[in-house]
Coordinates of C-alpha atoms and ligand atoms in Angstrom, one line a residue:
M1118 CA 7.0 -19.0 -7.4
T1119 CA 4.6 -17.4 -10.2
P1120 CA 2.2 -14.7 -8.6
L1121 CA -1.3 -15.1 -9.3
L1122 CA -1.8 -12.3 -11.6
H1123 CA 0.8 -14.4 -14.0
R1124 CA -1.3 -17.6 -13.4
L1125 CA -4.7 -15.6 -14.2
H1126 CA -2.6 -14.0 -17.1
P1127 CA -0.1 -15.8 -18.4
E1128 CA 0.3 -13.1 -21.4
L1129 CA 1.7 -10.9 -18.1
S1130 CA 4.8 -13.1 -17.3
Q1131 CA 6.7 -11.8 -20.1
T1132 CA 5.8 -7.8 -20.1
L1133 CA 5.2 -7.1 -16.1
P1134 CA 8.4 -8.7 -14.0
H1135 CA 8.0 -9.4 -10.8
L1136 CA 10.5 -9.9 -8.1
A1137 CA 9.1 -12.5 -4.7
L1138 CA 10.0 -10.2 -1.5
G1139 CA 7.8 -11.6 0.8
T1140 CA 6.4 -14.4 2.2
R1141 CA 3.3 -15.5 0.9
P1142 CA -0.1 -15.9 1.6
T1143 CA -0.1 -13.5 4.5
P1144 CA -2.1 -15.2 7.3
V1145 CA -6.1 -15.0 7.6
R1146 CA -7.9 -15.2 11.3
R1147 CA -10.8 -14.0 12.8
L1148 CA -11.2 -11.2 15.3
T1149 CA -13.6 -13.3 18.0
A1150 CA -12.6 -10.3 21.3
L1151 CA -13.2 -7.4 18.8
G1152 CA -16.6 -5.5 17.6
A1153 CA -20.3 -5.7 18.2
G1154 CA -21.7 -7.2 15.5
A1155 CA -20.0 -8.6 12.3
D1156 CA -18.0 -11.2 12.0
L1157 CA -14.2 -9.3 11.6
W1158 CA -11.3 -10.9 10.2
V1159 CA -7.7 -9.7 9.8
K1160 CA -5.6 -10.6 6.7
D1161 CA -2.1 -9.7 8.5
D1162 CA 0.6 -8.2 5.9
S1163 CA 2.6 -7.7 8.7
A1164 CA 3.8 -10.8 8.1
F1165 CA 4.8 -10.3 4.5
G1166 CA 8.6 -9.2 4.2
D1167 CA 11.0 -11.0 4.4
G1168 CA 14.4 -10.3 6.3
G1169 CA 11.9 -8.2 9.3
W1170 CA 10.6 -5.3 7.6
G1171 CA 7.2 -6.1 6.3
G1172 CA 4.2 -3.9 5.3
N1173 CA 2.2 -3.0 2.5
K1174 CA 5.3 -0.8 0.4
V1175 CA 7.1 -4.5 0.2
R1176 CA 4.2 -5.3 -1.9
K1177 CA 4.7 -3.0 -4.3
L1178 CA 8.0 -2.7 -4.6
E1179 CA 7.9 -6.3 -5.8
W1180 CA 6.9 -5.0 -9.2
L1181 CA 8.5 -1.7 -9.3
L1182 CA 11.9 -2.3 -8.6
P1183 CA 11.9 -5.0 -11.9
D1184 CA 10.0 -2.7 -13.8
A1185 CA 12.7 -0.4 -13.2
L1186 CA 15.7 -2.9 -14.0
R1187 CA 14.4 -4.0 -16.9
R1188 CA 13.9 -0.2 -18.5
G1189 CA 17.4 0.1 -17.0
R1190 CA 17.3 2.5 -14.6
R1191 CA 20.0 2.8 -11.5
T1192 CA 18.1 5.2 -9.2
I1193 CA 14.3 5.4 -8.1
V1194 CA 13.9 9.2 -7.3
T1195 CA 10.9 9.4 -4.5
V1196 CA 9.3 11.5 -1.9
G1197 CA 7.6 10.9 1.4
G1198 CA 6.8 12.2 4.9
L1199 CA 10.4 12.4 7.7
G1200 CA 9.5 9.0 8.7
T1201 CA 8.1 7.5 5.7
N1202 CA 7.9 3.7 5.3
W1203 CA 7.6 4.1 1.7
G1204 CA 11.2 5.7 1.4
L1205 CA 12.9 3.2 3.9
A1206 CA 11.3 0.3 2.2
T1207 CA 12.6 1.4 -1.0
A1208 CA 15.6 2.4 0.3
L1209 CA 16.0 -1.0 1.4
Y1210 CA 15.4 -3.5 -1.2
G1211 CA 16.4 -0.8 -3.9
R1212 CA 19.7 -1.7 -2.4
E1213 CA 19.3 -4.8 -2.7
H1214 CA 19.2 -5.0 -6.1
G1215 CA 21.6 -2.6 -7.3
L1216 CA 19.4 0.3 -7.2
K1217 CA 20.4 3.6 -5.6
T1218 CA 17.3 5.6 -3.7
V1219 CA 16.7 9.2 -3.7
L1220 CA 14.4 10.8 -1.4
A1221 CA 12.5 14.6 -1.0
L1222 CA 10.9 14.5 2.5
V1223 CA 8.5 16.3 3.6
D1224 CA 7.6 18.0 7.1
Q1225 CA 5.5 15.5 9.5
P1226 CA 4.8 15.4 12.8
V1227 CA 8.1 14.3 14.9
D1228 CA 8.1 12.2 17.6
D1229 CA 10.1 8.9 18.5
H1230 CA 8.5 6.7 15.9
V1231 CA 9.6 9.6 13.3
R1232 CA 13.4 9.8 14.9
R1233 CA 14.2 6.4 14.4
Q1234 CA 12.7 6.1 11.6
L1235 CA 15.1 8.9 10.2
E1236 CA 17.4 7.5 11.8
R1237 CA 17.1 4.4 9.6
L1238 CA 16.8 6.5 6.5
R1239 CA 20.3 8.5 7.1
A1240 CA 21.7 4.2 7.7
S1241 CA 19.8 3.1 4.4
G1242 CA 22.4 4.5 2.3
A1243 CA 19.6 6.5 0.2
E1244 CA 20.8 10.9 -0.3
L1245 CA 18.0 12.4 1.4
H1246 CA 16.8 16.1 0.4
L1247 CA 14.8 17.6 3.0
T1248 CA 12.5 19.8 0.9
H1249 CA 9.7 20.5 3.6
T1250 CA 6.7 21.2 2.4
R1251 CA 5.3 20.1 -0.8
A1252 CA 5.5 23.1 -2.8
R1253 CA 8.9 23.1 -2.1
T1254 CA 9.7 19.5 -3.3
V1255 CA 7.2 20.3 -6.5
L1256 CA 10.1 23.3 -7.4
A1257 CA 13.1 20.8 -6.0
A1258 CA 12.0 17.5 -8.1
P1259 CA 12.8 18.7 -11.6
L1260 CA 16.0 19.4 -10.0
L1261 CA 17.0 16.0 -8.5
L1262 CA 15.4 14.4 -11.8
A1263 CA 18.1 16.1 -14.0
R1264 CA 21.2 15.6 -11.3
H1265 CA 20.2 11.8 -11.4
F1266 CA 20.6 10.6 -15.0
S1267 CA 22.7 7.7 -15.4
G1268 CA 25.0 8.6 -18.5
M1269 CA 21.3 8.7 -20.7
R1270 CA 19.1 7.2 -18.3
P1271 CA 17.1 9.4 -16.6
P1272 CA 15.7 8.3 -13.1
Y1273 CA 13.0 6.4 -11.8
P1274 CA 10.5 8.7 -10.3
L1275 CA 7.8 7.2 -7.9
P1276 CA 5.1 9.6 -6.8
A1277 CA 4.7 9.4 -2.8
G1278 CA 4.0 5.7 -1.2
G1279 CA 4.5 4.0 -4.6
S1280 CA 1.0 4.4 -5.3
S1281 CA 1.6 4.3 -9.3
P1282 CA 0.1 1.8 -11.4
V1283 CA 3.0 -0.5 -11.1
G1284 CA 2.8 -0.4 -7.7
A1285 CA -0.8 -0.6 -7.3
L1286 CA 0.0 -4.3 -8.4
G1287 CA 0.9 -5.7 -5.3
Y1288 CA -2.4 -5.0 -3.8
V1289 CA -3.2 -6.3 -7.1
E1290 CA -1.9 -9.7 -6.2
A1291 CA -3.2 -8.9 -2.5
A1292 CA -6.4 -9.6 -3.4
L1293 CA -5.8 -12.1 -6.1
E1294 CA -4.5 -14.1 -2.6
L1295 CA -7.2 -13.5 -0.3
A1296 CA -9.8 -15.0 -3.2
E1297 CA -7.6 -17.9 -3.4
Q1298 CA -7.8 -18.1 0.8
V1299 CA -12.1 -18.1 0.1
R1300 CA -12.0 -20.4 -2.5
S1301 CA -9.5 -22.6 -0.1
G1302 CA -12.4 -22.1 3.0
E1303 CA -9.8 -20.5 4.9
L1304 CA -12.4 -17.3 5.7
P1305 CA -15.8 -17.2 4.3
E1306 CA -16.3 -14.2 1.6
P1307 CA -16.2 -10.6 3.0
T1308 CA -18.2 -8.2 2.1
H1309 CA -15.9 -5.6 3.1
L1310 CA -12.8 -5.1 3.4
V1311 CA -11.2 -2.7 5.4
T1312 CA -7.7 -0.9 5.1
P1313 CA -5.6 2.5 5.4
V1314 CA -6.0 5.5 2.8
G1315 CA -2.1 6.8 2.6
S1316 CA -1.4 7.3 -1.1
G1317 CA -4.0 5.5 -2.5
G1318 CA -2.2 2.6 -4.4
T1319 CA -3.5 -0.3 -1.9
V1320 CA -7.2 0.3 -2.2
A1321 CA -7.1 1.3 -5.8
G1322 CA -5.1 -2.3 -6.5
L1323 CA -7.2 -4.2 -4.0
A1324 CA -10.4 -2.6 -5.8
L1325 CA -9.1 -4.3 -9.2
G1326 CA -7.6 -7.2 -8.5
L1327 CA -11.3 -8.2 -6.5
R1328 CA -13.3 -7.5 -9.2
L1329 CA -10.7 -9.7 -11.7
A1330 CA -10.9 -12.7 -8.7
G1331 CA -14.5 -12.5 -9.3
L1332 CA -15.1 -11.5 -5.6
S1333 CA -17.7 -8.6 -4.5
T1334 CA -16.2 -7.6 -1.9
R1335 CA -16.6 -4.0 -1.1
V1336 CA -13.3 -1.7 0.1
L1337 CA -13.8 0.6 2.5
G1338 CA -11.1 2.8 2.4
V1339 CA -9.9 5.1 5.6
V1340 CA -8.3 8.0 4.7
V1341 CA -5.0 8.9 7.0
N1342 CA -3.1 11.4 4.9
D1343 CA -4.4 14.9 3.8
T1344 CA -1.2 16.2 2.4
L1345 CA -2.4 14.3 -1.4
R1346 CA -5.7 14.3 -3.0
L1347 CA -7.2 11.1 -2.3
D1348 CA -11.0 10.9 -2.6
H1349 CA -13.3 8.9 -4.2
R1350 CA -12.5 10.3 -7.8
S1351 CA -8.6 10.0 -7.7
L1352 CA -8.6 6.8 -6.4
T1353 CA -11.2 5.4 -9.2
R1354 CA -8.8 7.3 -11.5
L1355 CA -5.9 5.0 -10.1
T1356 CA -7.4 2.1 -10.3
H1357 CA -8.6 2.9 -13.8
R1358 CA -5.0 3.4 -15.3
T1359 CA -4.1 0.6 -13.3
A1360 CA -6.3 -2.2 -15.5
R1361 CA -5.4 0.0 -18.7
L1362 CA -1.5 -1.3 -17.7
L1363 CA -2.3 -4.7 -17.4
R1364 CA -3.8 -4.0 -20.5
R1365 CA -1.2 -2.2 -22.4
R1366 CA 1.0 -4.9 -21.2
G1367 CA -1.2 -7.5 -23.1
A1368 CA -3.7 -9.0 -20.7
R1369 CA -6.6 -9.7 -22.1
L1370 CA -9.4 -8.3 -19.0
P1371 CA -13.1 -8.4 -19.8
E1372 CA -14.7 -4.9 -19.7
T1373 CA -17.7 -6.6 -17.3
R1374 CA -14.2 -7.1 -14.4
T1375 CA -13.3 -3.4 -14.8
P1376 CA -14.0 -2.2 -11.6
T1377 CA -17.1 0.2 -11.1
G1378 CA -18.7 1.2 -7.5
N1379 CA -16.9 -1.7 -5.1
L1380 CA -14.8 1.1 -3.2
E1381 CA -16.4 3.4 -0.8
V1382 CA -13.5 6.2 0.9
V1383 CA -14.2 7.3 4.6
T1384 CA -12.7 10.8 5.7
D1385 CA -13.7 11.4 9.8
W1386 CA -10.9 9.8 11.4
L1387 CA -8.3 11.6 9.5
G1388 CA -7.8 14.0 12.6
T1389 CA -5.9 17.1 13.0
G1390 CA -4.2 15.7 9.8
Y1391 CA -1.4 13.3 8.6
G1392 CA 0.7 11.9 11.4
H1393 CA -1.7 13.5 14.6
P1394 CA -2.6 10.8 16.7
T1395 CA -6.0 10.6 17.5
A1396 CA -8.0 9.6 20.6
E1397 CA -10.1 7.0 18.9
G1398 CA -7.4 5.4 16.7
E1399 CA -5.2 5.1 20.8
A1400 CA -8.1 3.4 21.8
A1401 CA -8.3 0.8 19.2
R1402 CA -4.2 0.8 18.8
R1403 CA -5.0 -0.5 22.7
L1404 CA -7.7 -2.6 21.9
A1405 CA -6.2 -4.6 18.9
A1406 CA -3.1 -5.3 21.4
D1407 CA -4.6 -6.8 24.4
L1408 CA -7.5 -8.4 22.6
E1409 CA -5.9 -9.5 19.6
H1410 CA -2.1 -9.5 20.0
L1411 CA -2.6 -7.2 17.1
E1412 CA 0.5 -4.5 16.5
L1413 CA -0.5 -1.2 15.0
E1414 CA 0.7 2.4 14.5
P1415 CA -0.7 5.7 15.0
V1416 CA -0.6 7.1 11.5
Y1417 CA -2.2 4.6 9.4
T1418 CA -4.0 1.5 10.6
A1419 CA -5.0 2.5 14.4
K1420 CA -7.3 5.4 12.3
A1421 CA -8.4 2.4 9.9
L1422 CA -9.4 0.0 13.0
A1423 CA -11.0 2.3 15.0
A1424 CA -13.0 3.6 11.8
L1425 CA -13.7 0.0 11.2
L1426 CA -15.0 -0.3 15.3
A1427 CA -17.2 3.0 14.9
L1428 CA -18.9 1.7 11.8
D1429 CA -19.5 -1.6 13.2
A1430 CA -20.6 -0.5 16.2
R1431 CA -23.4 1.4 13.9
G1432 CA -24.3 -1.6 12.2
H1433 CA -22.7 -0.2 8.6
F1434 CA -21.8 -3.8 7.8
D1435 CA -24.9 -5.6 8.6
G1436 CA -23.7 -8.9 10.2
G1437 CA -20.1 -8.6 7.5
P1438 CA -18.2 -10.8 7.5
V1439 CA -15.6 -7.8 7.5
V1440 CA -11.9 -8.6 7.0
Y1441 CA -9.4 -5.7 8.2
L1442 CA -6.4 -5.2 6.2
N1443 CA -3.2 -4.8 8.3
T1444 CA -1.1 -2.8 6.6
N1445 CA 1.4 -2.4 9.5
G1446 CA 5.4 -3.5 8.5
S1447 CA 6.6 -4.0 11.9
R1448 CA 9.8 -4.8 12.4
Ligands
PLP2009 C1 1.8 3.6 3.3 C2 1.1 2.8 4.3 C3 -0.5 2.9 4.1 C4 -0.8 3.3 3.1 O1 -1.1 2.3 1.8 P1 -1.0 3.8 0.7 O2 -1.1 2.3 -0.7 O3 -0.1 4.3 0.5 O4 -2.7 4.5 1.1 C5 -1.2 2.1 5.3 N1 -0.4 1.8 6.3 C6 1.1 2.2 6.5 C7 1.1 1.1 7.8 C8 1.8 2.5 5.6 O5 3.1 2.4 5.8

């Protein structure tokens, strides 16, 4: 299966390898019972991963794993919270492709979901280091990297959430996929695409991919993490770094297709902090489950939907159409 990015830019098919891990395209459908004004849709990426583990991290791994393998790396070293979806997806998919995962884990509020995630992480074969705070993770990182050389080969280091430029390609690809669905008449061209911002790769990739596809859809990112710098400037920077990666690997990107102002960031739905549920999020989660059979979780997807519904009620979307991108990775 040729990824859409390779079809759009055949010059990348040799320089940016891709490994298909999920079923595409993920479904889109209209949300008929939610919302106050705008025409609402969902693109459901929870249906993406094969083998039951889905969500947005798998799209990033489709580009990250083959990049690590191409460089001859044997170990991925990365970081996440105690309940990290990113760490678990990396450990499970990495193992299938001969890559070991080493994880530095930072504290986050512990509930039943996080406890279960930790059990899965322990069972995944990943090497776990409880570094507790961000400062201690920064101190431990050089040691972890030095310890996991395989002969002369360094490990493959990845930022939280896999939000490197290579990881962001997963959502460049998802945006191209959405554009195909628009083109084939499955849904109207959205004015907005709403999704959570946990480490930024998802929205940064979407902003670039929508431009490459020639859509004028705006990305509205709902920040749910206060442990990383995720303001408009840093997210735009990641978009630009991703475009630069494509150019460096040989893509002829017209300058006009470089993202400029199609990303918007809102921070009012974070609540007390990363991993702390909010009342608005819980209400949105119940509505989504009861009215639309959409399963969300409290850390990311419920807060993003709460933002969408509140902004819709205020008339922010002016009728839409608005697509909610469901990044949840339910089993
Ligand atoms: C990681 C994650 C996100 C955030 O995506 P980023 O690319 O890290 O911003 C959103 N939803 C879920 C369920 C996630 O696990």
